[in-house]
CSV table of C-alpha atoms in Angstrom, one decimal:
chain,number,residue,atom,x,y,z
S,1,MET,CA,-129.4,-7.0,-127.6
S,2,ASN,CA,-129.9,-10.0,-125.3
S,3,ARG,CA,-133.7,-10.1,-124.6
S,4,LYS,CA,-133.3,-13.0,-122.1
S,5,LEU,CA,-130.8,-11.1,-119.8
S,6,SER,CA,-133.6,-10.8,-117.1
S,7,ALA,CA,-136.5,-13.2,-117.7
S,8,THR,CA,-140.2,-11.4,-117.8
S,9,THR,CA,-142.0,-11.9,-114.7
S,10,GLY,CA,-145.7,-11.5,-114.3
S,11,ASP,CA,-146.0,-11.0,-110.6
S,12,ARG,CA,-149.5,-10.6,-109.2
S,13,ILE,CA,-150.2,-8.2,-106.6
S,14,GLU,CA,-153.3,-7.9,-104.4
S,15,THR,CA,-154.3,-4.3,-103.4
S,16,GLU,CA,-157.3,-3.1,-101.7
S,17,GLN,CA,-159.0,-1.8,-105.0
S,18,SER,CA,-157.9,-4.5,-107.4
S,19,THR,CA,-155.4,-7.3,-108.6
S,20,LEU,CA,-152.2,-5.7,-110.3
S,21,TYR,CA,-149.8,-7.8,-112.4
S,22,PHE,CA,-146.0,-6.6,-112.3
S,23,HIS,CA,-144.2,-7.4,-115.6
S,24,THR,CA,-140.5,-6.5,-115.8
S,25,GLU,CA,-138.1,-7.4,-118.5
S,26,THR,CA,-134.4,-6.2,-118.9
S,27,ILE,CA,-132.0,-6.1,-121.9
S,28,GLU,CA,-128.4,-4.9,-121.8
S,29,VAL,CA,-127.5,-2.4,-124.5
S,30,SER,CA,-124.1,-0.5,-125.8
S,31,ARG,CA,-123.3,3.1,-126.4
S,32,LEU,CA,-126.3,4.7,-124.8
S,33,SER,CA,-126.2,8.3,-123.5
S,34,ALA,CA,-128.7,8.8,-120.7
S,35,LEU,CA,-129.4,12.2,-121.9
S,36,ALA,CA,-130.0,11.0,-125.3
S,37,PHE,CA,-132.4,8.4,-123.9
S,38,PHE,CA,-134.1,11.2,-121.8
S,39,GLU,CA,-134.4,13.2,-125.0
S,40,ALA,CA,-135.8,10.3,-127.1
S,41,GLY,CA,-138.8,10.7,-125.1
S,42,GLU,CA,-139.6,14.3,-126.0
S,43,GLN,CA,-142.4,13.6,-128.2
S,44,SER,CA,-144.3,10.7,-126.4
S,45,PHE,CA,-143.3,11.2,-122.7
S,46,ALA,CA,-142.6,15.0,-122.1
S,47,GLY,CA,-143.9,15.6,-118.7
S,48,GLN,CA,-143.5,12.0,-117.6
S,49,ARG,CA,-139.7,11.6,-117.3
S,50,PHE,CA,-137.0,11.5,-114.7
S,51,PHE,CA,-133.2,11.7,-114.6
S,52,TRP,CA,-130.5,11.0,-111.8
S,53,GLN,CA,-126.8,10.7,-111.5
S,54,ASN,CA,-124.9,10.4,-108.5
S,55,ARG,CA,-122.0,12.8,-107.6
S,56,GLU,CA,-119.3,9.9,-108.1
S,57,LYS,CA,-121.0,9.4,-111.7
S,58,THR,CA,-121.0,5.5,-111.1
S,59,PHE,CA,-124.7,5.3,-111.3
S,60,THR,CA,-127.2,7.1,-113.7
S,61,LEU,CA,-130.8,6.8,-114.1
S,62,ALA,CA,-133.4,8.0,-116.6
S,63,GLY,CA,-137.1,7.1,-116.9
S,64,LEU,CA,-139.5,7.5,-119.6
S,65,GLY,CA,-143.4,7.0,-119.0
S,66,HIS,CA,-145.3,6.2,-115.8
S,67,ALA,CA,-145.9,2.5,-115.4
S,68,HIS,CA,-147.1,3.3,-112.1
S,69,THR,CA,-147.0,6.3,-109.8
S,70,ILE,CA,-147.2,6.6,-105.9
S,71,THR,CA,-148.5,9.7,-104.5
S,72,SER,CA,-149.2,10.6,-100.8
S,73,ASP,CA,-150.8,13.5,-98.9
S,74,ALA,CA,-150.6,11.7,-95.4
S,75,LYS,CA,-148.6,14.6,-93.8
S,76,GLU,CA,-146.2,13.3,-91.7
S,77,HIS,CA,-147.0,9.8,-92.5
S,78,ARG,CA,-146.3,10.1,-96.2
S,79,PHE,CA,-142.6,8.3,-95.9
S,80,ASP,CA,-144.4,5.3,-94.4
S,81,ASP,CA,-147.2,5.6,-97.0
S,82,VAL,CA,-144.8,5.7,-99.9
S,83,GLU,CA,-142.7,2.7,-98.4
S,84,GLN,CA,-146.0,0.5,-97.7
S,85,GLN,CA,-147.3,1.1,-101.2
S,86,TRP,CA,-143.9,0.3,-102.8
S,87,LYS,CA,-143.5,-2.9,-100.9
S,88,LYS,CA,-146.8,-4.1,-101.7
S,89,ILE,CA,-146.3,-3.5,-105.3
S,90,THR,CA,-142.7,-5.4,-105.2
S,91,GLN,CA,-143.5,-8.1,-102.9
S,92,ASN,CA,-143.5,-10.7,-105.3
S,93,VAL,CA,-140.8,-9.3,-107.8
S,94,VAL,CA,-138.5,-12.0,-108.3
S,95,ASN,CA,-135.2,-11.1,-109.7
S,96,ASP,CA,-131.5,-12.5,-109.4
S,97,GLU,CA,-129.3,-10.5,-107.2
S,98,ASN,CA,-127.2,-9.6,-110.3
S,99,ASP,CA,-130.6,-8.5,-112.2
S,100,ILE,CA,-131.4,-4.7,-112.5
S,101,GLN,CA,-134.3,-4.0,-110.0
S,102,PRO,CA,-137.5,-2.1,-110.9
S,103,ILE,CA,-136.7,1.6,-109.4
S,104,LEU,CA,-139.1,3.9,-107.8
S,105,PHE,CA,-137.9,7.6,-108.3
S,106,GLY,CA,-139.3,10.8,-106.7
S,107,GLY,CA,-139.4,13.3,-104.0
S,108,PHE,CA,-141.2,14.7,-100.9
S,109,THR,CA,-142.1,18.2,-100.3
S,110,PHE,CA,-140.1,20.4,-97.9
S,111,ASP,CA,-143.2,21.1,-95.5
S,112,THR,CA,-146.7,19.7,-95.5
S,113,GLU,CA,-148.0,22.4,-93.4
S,114,ASN,CA,-147.2,25.2,-95.8
S,115,GLU,CA,-150.2,26.1,-97.8
S,116,MET,CA,-149.0,29.2,-99.6
S,117,SER,CA,-150.2,29.3,-103.1
S,118,GLY,CA,-147.6,29.8,-106.1
S,119,GLU,CA,-145.9,27.8,-108.5
S,120,TRP,CA,-146.3,24.6,-106.4
S,121,THR,CA,-149.8,24.6,-106.0
S,122,GLY,CA,-151.4,21.4,-106.2
S,123,PHE,CA,-148.1,19.3,-106.0
S,124,PRO,CA,-148.5,16.2,-104.0
S,125,GLU,CA,-146.6,15.9,-100.6
S,126,ALA,CA,-144.8,12.9,-102.1
S,127,PHE,CA,-144.7,11.8,-105.8
S,128,PHE,CA,-142.9,8.9,-107.1
S,129,ALA,CA,-143.0,7.0,-110.4
S,130,VAL,CA,-141.9,3.5,-111.8
S,131,ALA,CA,-140.9,4.4,-115.3
S,132,THR,CA,-142.4,2.5,-118.3
S,133,TYR,CA,-138.8,2.2,-119.8
S,134,GLN,CA,-136.0,2.6,-117.2
S,135,LEU,CA,-132.3,3.1,-118.2
S,136,VAL,CA,-129.8,2.3,-115.7
S,137,ILE,CA,-126.1,2.7,-116.2
S,138,LYS,CA,-123.5,1.4,-113.9
S,139,ASN,CA,-120.1,-0.2,-114.0
S,140,ASP,CA,-119.9,1.2,-117.7
S,141,GLN,CA,-122.9,-1.0,-118.5
S,142,ALA,CA,-126.2,0.0,-119.6
S,143,TYR,CA,-129.5,-1.7,-119.1
S,144,VAL,CA,-133.0,-0.9,-120.3
S,145,SER,CA,-135.8,-2.3,-118.4
S,146,ILE,CA,-139.7,-2.6,-119.5
S,147,HIS,CA,-142.0,-2.1,-116.7
S,148,LEU,CA,-145.9,-2.8,-117.3
S,149,ILE,CA,-148.2,-2.7,-114.1
S,150,THR,CA,-151.8,-3.5,-115.1
S,151,GLU,CA,-155.0,-5.0,-114.0
S,152,GLU,CA,-155.1,-7.0,-117.2
S,153,GLU,CA,-154.2,-10.6,-117.0
S,154,ASN,CA,-153.5,-11.2,-120.6
S,155,THR,CA,-150.6,-9.0,-121.3
S,156,THR,CA,-149.1,-10.5,-124.5
S,157,GLU,CA,-150.1,-7.8,-126.9
S,158,ALA,CA,-149.3,-5.1,-124.5
S,159,LEU,CA,-145.9,-6.2,-123.9
S,160,ASN,CA,-145.1,-6.8,-127.6
S,161,ALA,CA,-146.1,-3.1,-128.1
S,162,LEU,CA,-143.8,-2.1,-125.3
S,163,ARG,CA,-140.9,-4.0,-126.6
S,164,LYS,CA,-141.4,-2.4,-130.2
S,165,GLU,CA,-141.5,1.0,-128.8
S,166,CYS,CA,-138.5,0.3,-126.5
S,167,ASP,CA,-136.6,-0.8,-129.4
S,168,GLU,CA,-137.3,2.4,-131.3
S,169,LEU,CA,-136.4,4.7,-128.2
S,170,ILE,CA,-133.1,2.9,-127.8
S,171,HIS,CA,-132.6,3.3,-131.6
S,172,THR,CA,-133.3,6.9,-131.6
S,173,ALA,CA,-130.9,7.3,-128.7
S,174,GLN,CA,-128.1,5.5,-130.3
S,175,VAL,CA,-128.4,6.7,-133.6
S,176,LYS,CA,-129.7,10.3,-133.7
S,177,ALA,CA,-127.0,12.7,-132.9
S,178,LEU,CA,-127.3,14.3,-129.3
S,179,LYS,CA,-128.6,18.1,-129.8
S,180,THR,CA,-126.3,20.8,-128.9
S,181,TYR,CA,-128.5,23.3,-126.9
S,182,ALA,CA,-128.1,27.0,-126.9
S,183,LYS,CA,-128.6,28.5,-123.6
S,184,PRO,CA,-132.1,30.0,-122.8
S,185,GLN,CA,-132.5,33.4,-123.4
S,186,ILE,CA,-133.7,35.4,-120.5
S,187,LYS,CA,-136.1,38.1,-121.4
S,188,SER,CA,-136.5,39.5,-117.6
S,189,SER,CA,-136.0,38.4,-114.0
S,190,TYR,CA,-137.1,39.7,-110.4
S,191,GLU,CA,-136.9,38.8,-106.8
S,192,PRO,CA,-140.2,38.0,-105.3
S,193,TYR,CA,-140.5,39.2,-101.7
S,194,LYS,CA,-137.1,40.7,-101.6
S,195,GLU,CA,-137.9,43.3,-99.1
S,196,GLU,CA,-139.8,40.6,-96.9
S,197,TYR,CA,-136.9,38.4,-97.0
S,198,LEU,CA,-134.5,40.9,-95.8
S,199,GLU,CA,-136.9,41.8,-93.1
S,200,SER,CA,-137.3,38.4,-92.0
S,201,ILE,CA,-133.8,37.9,-91.4
S,202,SER,CA,-133.9,40.7,-88.8
S,203,LYS,CA,-137.0,39.3,-87.1
S,204,VAL,CA,-135.5,35.7,-87.0
S,205,THR,CA,-132.1,37.0,-85.7
S,206,SER,CA,-134.1,38.9,-83.0
S,207,LEU,CA,-136.0,35.7,-81.9
S,208,ILE,CA,-132.7,33.6,-81.9
S,209,ARG,CA,-131.0,36.3,-79.7
S,210,GLN,CA,-133.9,36.0,-77.3
S,211,LYS,CA,-133.3,32.0,-77.2
S,212,GLU,CA,-136.4,31.1,-79.1
S,213,ALA,CA,-134.2,29.0,-81.4
S,214,ASP,CA,-130.4,28.2,-82.2
S,215,LYS,CA,-130.7,28.5,-85.9
S,216,VAL,CA,-133.4,28.9,-88.6
S,217,VAL,CA,-132.8,28.5,-92.4
S,218,ILE,CA,-134.7,31.2,-94.3
S,219,ALA,CA,-134.8,30.9,-98.1
S,220,ARG,CA,-135.9,32.9,-101.0
S,221,SER,CA,-136.5,32.7,-104.9
S,222,LEU,CA,-135.4,34.2,-108.0
S,223,ALA,CA,-137.9,34.3,-111.0
S,224,LEU,CA,-136.8,34.2,-114.6
S,225,GLN,CA,-138.8,34.9,-117.8
S,226,PHE,CA,-137.4,33.5,-121.0
S,227,GLU,CA,-138.0,34.7,-124.6
S,228,GLU,CA,-139.6,31.2,-125.5
S,229,GLN,CA,-140.4,28.0,-123.9
S,230,VAL,CA,-137.5,26.0,-122.5
S,231,THR,CA,-137.3,22.2,-122.7
S,232,SER,CA,-136.2,19.8,-120.1
S,233,PRO,CA,-133.4,18.1,-122.2
S,234,ASN,CA,-132.0,21.8,-122.7
S,235,VAL,CA,-131.6,22.5,-118.8
S,236,LEU,CA,-130.4,19.0,-118.1
S,237,SER,CA,-127.8,19.2,-120.7
S,238,GLN,CA,-126.6,22.7,-119.4
S,239,VAL,CA,-126.4,21.4,-115.9
S,240,MET,CA,-124.5,18.3,-116.9
S,241,MET,CA,-122.0,20.6,-118.4
S,242,GLU,CA,-121.8,23.1,-115.7
S,243,GLN,CA,-121.9,21.0,-112.6
S,244,PRO,CA,-120.6,17.5,-113.0
S,245,GLU,CA,-119.2,17.3,-109.6
S,246,SER,CA,-122.7,17.2,-108.0
S,247,TYR,CA,-125.7,15.1,-107.9
S,248,LEU,CA,-127.8,15.9,-110.9
S,249,PHE,CA,-131.8,15.2,-110.9
S,250,GLY,CA,-134.8,16.2,-112.8
S,251,LEU,CA,-138.2,15.3,-112.0
S,252,GLU,CA,-141.2,16.2,-114.5
S,253,GLU,CA,-144.6,16.4,-113.0
S,254,GLN,CA,-147.8,18.6,-113.9
S,255,GLY,CA,-146.0,20.0,-117.0
S,256,LYS,CA,-143.0,21.3,-114.9
S,257,LEU,CA,-139.5,20.1,-114.4
S,258,PHE,CA,-137.9,20.3,-111.0
S,259,PHE,CA,-134.1,20.0,-111.3
S,260,GLY,CA,-130.9,20.7,-109.8
S,261,ALA,CA,-127.1,19.9,-109.0
S,262,SER,CA,-127.0,19.3,-105.3
S,263,PRO,CA,-123.5,18.6,-103.5
S,264,GLU,CA,-125.4,17.2,-100.6
S,265,ARG,CA,-126.4,13.5,-100.1
S,266,LEU,CA,-128.9,13.0,-97.5
S,267,VAL,CA,-128.7,9.3,-97.2
S,268,LYS,CA,-127.7,6.2,-99.3
S,269,VAL,CA,-128.3,2.6,-98.5
S,270,SER,CA,-126.4,-0.2,-100.4
S,271,ASP,CA,-126.6,-3.9,-99.1
S,272,LYS,CA,-127.9,-2.6,-95.9
S,273,TYR,CA,-125.1,-0.3,-95.3
S,274,ALA,CA,-125.8,3.4,-94.8
S,275,TYR,CA,-124.0,6.4,-95.8
S,276,SER,CA,-124.8,10.1,-95.2
S,277,SER,CA,-123.1,13.5,-95.6
S,278,CYS,CA,-123.0,16.3,-92.7
S,279,ILE,CA,-122.8,19.5,-95.2
S,280,ALA,CA,-123.3,23.0,-93.6
S,281,GLY,CA,-121.3,26.2,-93.6
S,282,SER,CA,-120.2,27.7,-96.9
S,283,ILE,CA,-118.0,30.3,-98.7
S,284,LYS,CA,-117.2,31.2,-102.4
S,285,ARG,CA,-114.5,29.9,-104.3
S,286,GLY,CA,-111.5,32.0,-105.1
S,287,LYS,CA,-110.4,33.4,-108.3
S,288,THR,CA,-106.9,31.9,-107.8
S,289,ALA,CA,-105.8,28.6,-106.2
S,290,GLU,CA,-104.0,30.8,-103.5
S,291,GLU,CA,-107.3,32.9,-102.9
S,292,ASP,CA,-109.3,29.7,-103.0
S,293,ASP,CA,-106.8,28.0,-100.4
S,294,LEU,CA,-107.2,31.2,-98.1
S,295,LEU,CA,-110.9,31.2,-98.4
S,296,GLY,CA,-111.2,27.5,-97.5
S,297,GLN,CA,-108.9,27.8,-94.6
S,298,SER,CA,-110.9,30.7,-93.3
S,299,LEU,CA,-114.0,28.7,-93.4
S,300,LEU,CA,-112.3,25.8,-91.4
S,301,ASN,CA,-111.7,28.2,-88.9
S,302,ASP,CA,-114.9,30.2,-89.0
S,303,THR,CA,-116.7,29.9,-85.6
S,304,LYS,CA,-120.2,30.8,-87.1
S,305,ASN,CA,-119.9,28.2,-89.9
S,306,LEU,CA,-118.4,25.5,-87.5
S,307,SER,CA,-121.2,26.0,-85.2
S,308,GLU,CA,-123.8,25.7,-88.0
S,309,HIS,CA,-121.9,22.5,-89.3
S,310,GLN,CA,-121.9,20.9,-85.8
S,311,TYR,CA,-125.7,21.3,-85.4
S,312,VAL,CA,-125.9,19.0,-88.7
S,313,VAL,CA,-123.3,16.5,-87.5
S,314,ASP,CA,-125.0,16.2,-84.0
S,315,MET,CA,-128.3,15.5,-85.6
S,316,ILE,CA,-127.2,13.1,-88.3
S,317,LEU,CA,-125.1,11.2,-85.8
S,318,GLN,CA,-128.0,10.7,-83.5
S,319,THR,CA,-130.0,9.3,-86.5
S,320,PHE,CA,-127.2,6.8,-87.3
S,321,LYS,CA,-127.0,5.8,-83.6
S,322,GLU,CA,-130.7,5.1,-83.6
S,323,ASN,CA,-130.8,3.2,-87.1
S,324,CYS,CA,-127.3,1.7,-87.3
S,325,ALA,CA,-125.3,-1.3,-85.4
S,326,SER,CA,-122.2,1.0,-85.5
S,327,TYR,CA,-120.9,4.1,-87.2
S,328,GLN,CA,-117.8,5.8,-88.3
S,329,ILE,CA,-117.2,9.5,-88.5
S,330,PRO,CA,-114.2,11.7,-88.7
S,331,ASN,CA,-112.9,14.0,-86.0
S,332,ALA,CA,-113.2,17.2,-88.0
S,333,PRO,CA,-114.9,18.5,-91.0
S,334,GLN,CA,-113.0,18.8,-94.4
S,335,LEU,CA,-113.7,20.9,-97.4
S,336,LEU,CA,-116.0,19.8,-100.2
S,337,LYS,CA,-115.3,22.2,-103.3
S,338,ILE,CA,-117.6,22.5,-106.1
S,339,ARG,CA,-117.6,25.1,-109.0
S,340,ASP,CA,-119.2,28.0,-107.5
S,341,ILE,CA,-119.0,27.3,-103.6
S,342,GLN,CA,-117.0,25.4,-100.9
S,343,HIS,CA,-118.4,23.7,-97.9
S,344,LEU,CA,-117.7,22.1,-94.7
S,345,PHE,CA,-118.4,18.4,-95.2
S,346,THR,CA,-118.4,15.4,-92.7
S,347,PRO,CA,-119.2,11.8,-94.0
S,348,VAL,CA,-120.7,9.3,-91.7
S,349,GLU,CA,-121.5,5.6,-92.4
S,350,GLY,CA,-122.6,2.3,-90.7
S,351,PRO,CA,-124.4,-0.9,-91.1
S,352,LEU,CA,-128.2,-0.8,-90.7
S,353,LYS,CA,-129.8,-2.4,-87.7
S,354,GLU,CA,-132.7,-4.9,-88.7
S,355,GLY,CA,-135.9,-3.4,-89.9
S,356,ALA,CA,-134.2,0.1,-90.7
S,357,THR,CA,-134.8,1.3,-94.1
S,358,VAL,CA,-133.8,4.0,-96.6
S,359,LEU,CA,-137.1,5.8,-96.3
S,360,GLN,CA,-137.2,5.3,-92.6
S,361,LEU,CA,-133.8,7.2,-92.5
S,362,VAL,CA,-135.0,9.9,-95.0
S,363,LYS,CA,-138.2,10.3,-92.7
S,364,THR,CA,-135.7,10.7,-89.6
S,365,LEU,CA,-133.1,12.9,-91.1
S,366,HIS,CA,-135.5,15.5,-93.0
S,367,PRO,CA,-135.2,18.3,-92.4
S,368,THR,CA,-131.6,18.4,-91.4
S,369,PRO,CA,-130.4,21.4,-89.5
S,370,ALA,CA,-128.7,22.4,-92.7
S,371,LEU,CA,-132.1,23.0,-94.4
S,372,GLY,CA,-134.5,23.5,-91.4
S,373,GLY,CA,-132.8,24.6,-88.3
S,374,VAL,CA,-132.4,23.8,-84.6
S,375,PRO,CA,-134.5,22.8,-82.7
S,376,ARG,CA,-136.2,21.4,-85.6
S,377,MET,CA,-140.0,21.9,-84.7
S,378,LYS,CA,-139.4,25.3,-83.5
S,379,ALA,CA,-137.6,26.4,-86.6
S,380,MET,CA,-140.3,24.7,-88.6
S,381,GLU,CA,-142.8,27.1,-87.0
S,382,VAL,CA,-140.5,30.2,-87.6
S,383,ILE,CA,-140.1,29.3,-91.3
S,384,ARG,CA,-143.8,29.0,-91.6
S,385,GLU,CA,-144.5,32.5,-90.0
S,386,TYR,CA,-141.8,34.4,-91.6
S,387,GLU,CA,-140.6,32.9,-95.0
S,388,PRO,CA,-142.5,34.5,-97.7
S,389,MET,CA,-142.9,31.5,-100.0
S,390,ASN,CA,-143.5,27.8,-100.4
S,391,ARG,CA,-140.4,25.8,-100.9
S,392,GLY,CA,-142.3,22.9,-102.7
S,393,LEU,CA,-139.7,20.1,-103.5
S,394,TYR,CA,-136.8,22.5,-102.8
S,395,ALA,CA,-134.4,21.6,-100.0
S,396,ALA,CA,-136.4,18.4,-99.5
S,397,PRO,CA,-135.4,14.7,-100.2
S,398,ILE,CA,-135.1,13.7,-103.8
S,399,GLY,CA,-134.0,10.2,-105.1
S,400,TRP,CA,-134.7,6.6,-105.7
S,401,LEU,CA,-135.3,3.1,-104.1
S,402,ASP,CA,-135.4,-0.2,-105.6
S,403,ALA,CA,-137.1,-3.7,-104.7
S,404,GLN,CA,-134.4,-5.0,-102.6
S,405,GLY,CA,-133.9,-1.9,-100.2
S,406,ASN,CA,-131.2,0.0,-101.9
S,407,GLY,CA,-131.6,3.6,-102.5
S,408,GLU,CA,-130.1,7.1,-102.6
S,409,PHE,CA,-131.6,10.4,-101.7
S,410,ALA,CA,-130.0,13.9,-102.1
S,411,VAL,CA,-131.0,17.2,-100.6
S,412,ALA,CA,-132.7,19.1,-103.6
S,413,ILE,CA,-130.8,22.4,-103.1
S,414,ARG,CA,-128.9,24.2,-106.1
S,415,SER,CA,-132.3,23.6,-107.8
S,416,ALA,CA,-134.9,25.3,-109.9
S,417,LEU,CA,-138.5,24.7,-111.2
S,418,LEU,CA,-138.8,25.0,-115.0
S,419,ALA,CA,-142.4,26.1,-116.1
S,420,LYS,CA,-142.4,26.4,-119.9
S,421,ASP,CA,-141.2,30.1,-120.4
S,422,GLN,CA,-140.6,30.6,-116.6
S,423,ALA,CA,-138.2,29.2,-114.1
S,424,PHE,CA,-138.0,29.7,-110.1
S,425,LEU,CA,-134.5,29.4,-108.5
S,426,TYR,CA,-134.3,28.8,-104.7
S,427,ALA,CA,-131.5,29.6,-102.3
S,428,GLY,CA,-131.2,29.9,-98.6
S,429,GLY,CA,-129.0,30.4,-95.6
S,430,GLY,CA,-128.7,29.5,-91.9
S,431,ILE,CA,-129.6,32.5,-89.6
S,432,VAL,CA,-127.8,32.6,-86.2
S,433,ALA,CA,-127.6,35.2,-83.5
S,434,ASP,CA,-125.2,37.3,-85.5
S,435,SER,CA,-126.7,37.0,-89.0
S,436,GLN,CA,-126.6,40.2,-91.0
S,437,PRO,CA,-129.3,40.6,-93.8
S,438,SER,CA,-127.0,42.0,-96.2
S,439,SER,CA,-124.4,39.1,-95.9
S,440,GLU,CA,-127.3,36.4,-95.9
S,441,TYR,CA,-128.7,38.0,-99.1
S,442,ASP,CA,-125.2,38.0,-100.6
S,443,GLU,CA,-124.9,34.3,-99.8
S,444,THR,CA,-128.1,33.4,-101.7
S,445,LEU,CA,-126.6,35.1,-104.6
S,446,VAL,CA,-123.7,32.6,-104.6
S,447,LYS,CA,-125.9,29.8,-104.2
S,448,PHE,CA,-128.3,30.9,-107.3
S,449,ARG,CA,-125.2,30.9,-109.4
S,450,PRO,CA,-125.2,27.3,-110.5
S,451,MET,CA,-128.8,27.1,-111.7
S,452,LEU,CA,-128.8,30.8,-113.1
S,453,ARG,CA,-125.6,30.1,-115.3
S,454,ALA,CA,-127.4,26.8,-116.6
S,455,LEU,CA,-130.5,28.9,-117.5
S,456,GLY,CA,-128.4,31.5,-119.4
S,457,GLY,CA,-128.0,34.1,-116.8
S,458,GLN,CA,-125.1,35.6,-114.7
S,459,LEU,CA,-124.5,37.5,-111.5
S,460,HIS,CA,-122.5,40.4,-111.4
S,461,GLU,CA,-120.2,40.8,-108.3
């Protein structure tokens, strides 16, 4: 291992409360599984870990421990608050362009105005962490960084202790065989507020017919009770095997794990160039290739789904017009096929204007019409009145950004919250004038399937 790959920096950061010193040091390692590294932190860092893998499998991130956390309960200003705190912490971090950057990982809640109690009670409106030990795998190369953010000026002893612990974690991840996990055993399950959900579809459809909104996304949950406590590495292992073609993510906080396999990129910024995905409109996969093709073609020609999709395209396109010097977008949607479902998909990309940032794009894009509705503010009002739950991080932005302004956020759908021996799965659908409660309910069943299968359950059609 090359300890000199990235020289240690000890940058001084002046904050309103104190002076912080940001030390970062990176080594290149070989033969390191991100899941094995995540698992190596089970004893010392359970509850303070995160995991991310992009859809293309070209970038994987795992974090153990909290060198620093950023939270915000600043309502609509939380995006700016997180960005300002991160800029202050990293303002003097000096790395070569080829060095691995310190990465901030986390997410925002869906709606700061939702105060319903439940499994998300007490969760901050924004929660992000810089890992003490950060693993990045890109271009088939693996790098582990140590981060120390402290008020102490003399850090020689602390850094030496971190180096020793880091070496032990790497050794464990490389040498100890990766566990083979059995799927969790479900003892029971129930559908919270099922009748209220079905009733809400009828009420929201009526509002839309009265022209009070064009589209509103209504979601619901599915609760599982397991025979015994389920660990974070177990469910991440299951999701990686079940849904390799999606964005895979896991974030531990407050003794819980929020995880999922999302097909949907919200936004990516790389070298001041932005990418987004318009995803809305869905249909199940076929049991044969022929049936699958027929279902896909019916989706491409379905008026309701095309209308839903166009809402998303129009909104994301407007955001790119405001934040990008130019943009590229195809003339028509294509199909995005993942294991359980296929979606209408339209990519959009373009170079950022001066001053535009990944978090400003996240702020502008959230929630897209695919997760909130049209018009946005009215749809959010309707969701608060008729959706009988708190979404927490579900359907909200989750992802990362580095010290140079690069980053990527997915929309946290196809997701679940694991709380020891319980789990809560989430799914929703876009309600328009001709929506039917029974068909909307069936659509949520299809969307539950990826997380349900990963957690040891199955749906019977």
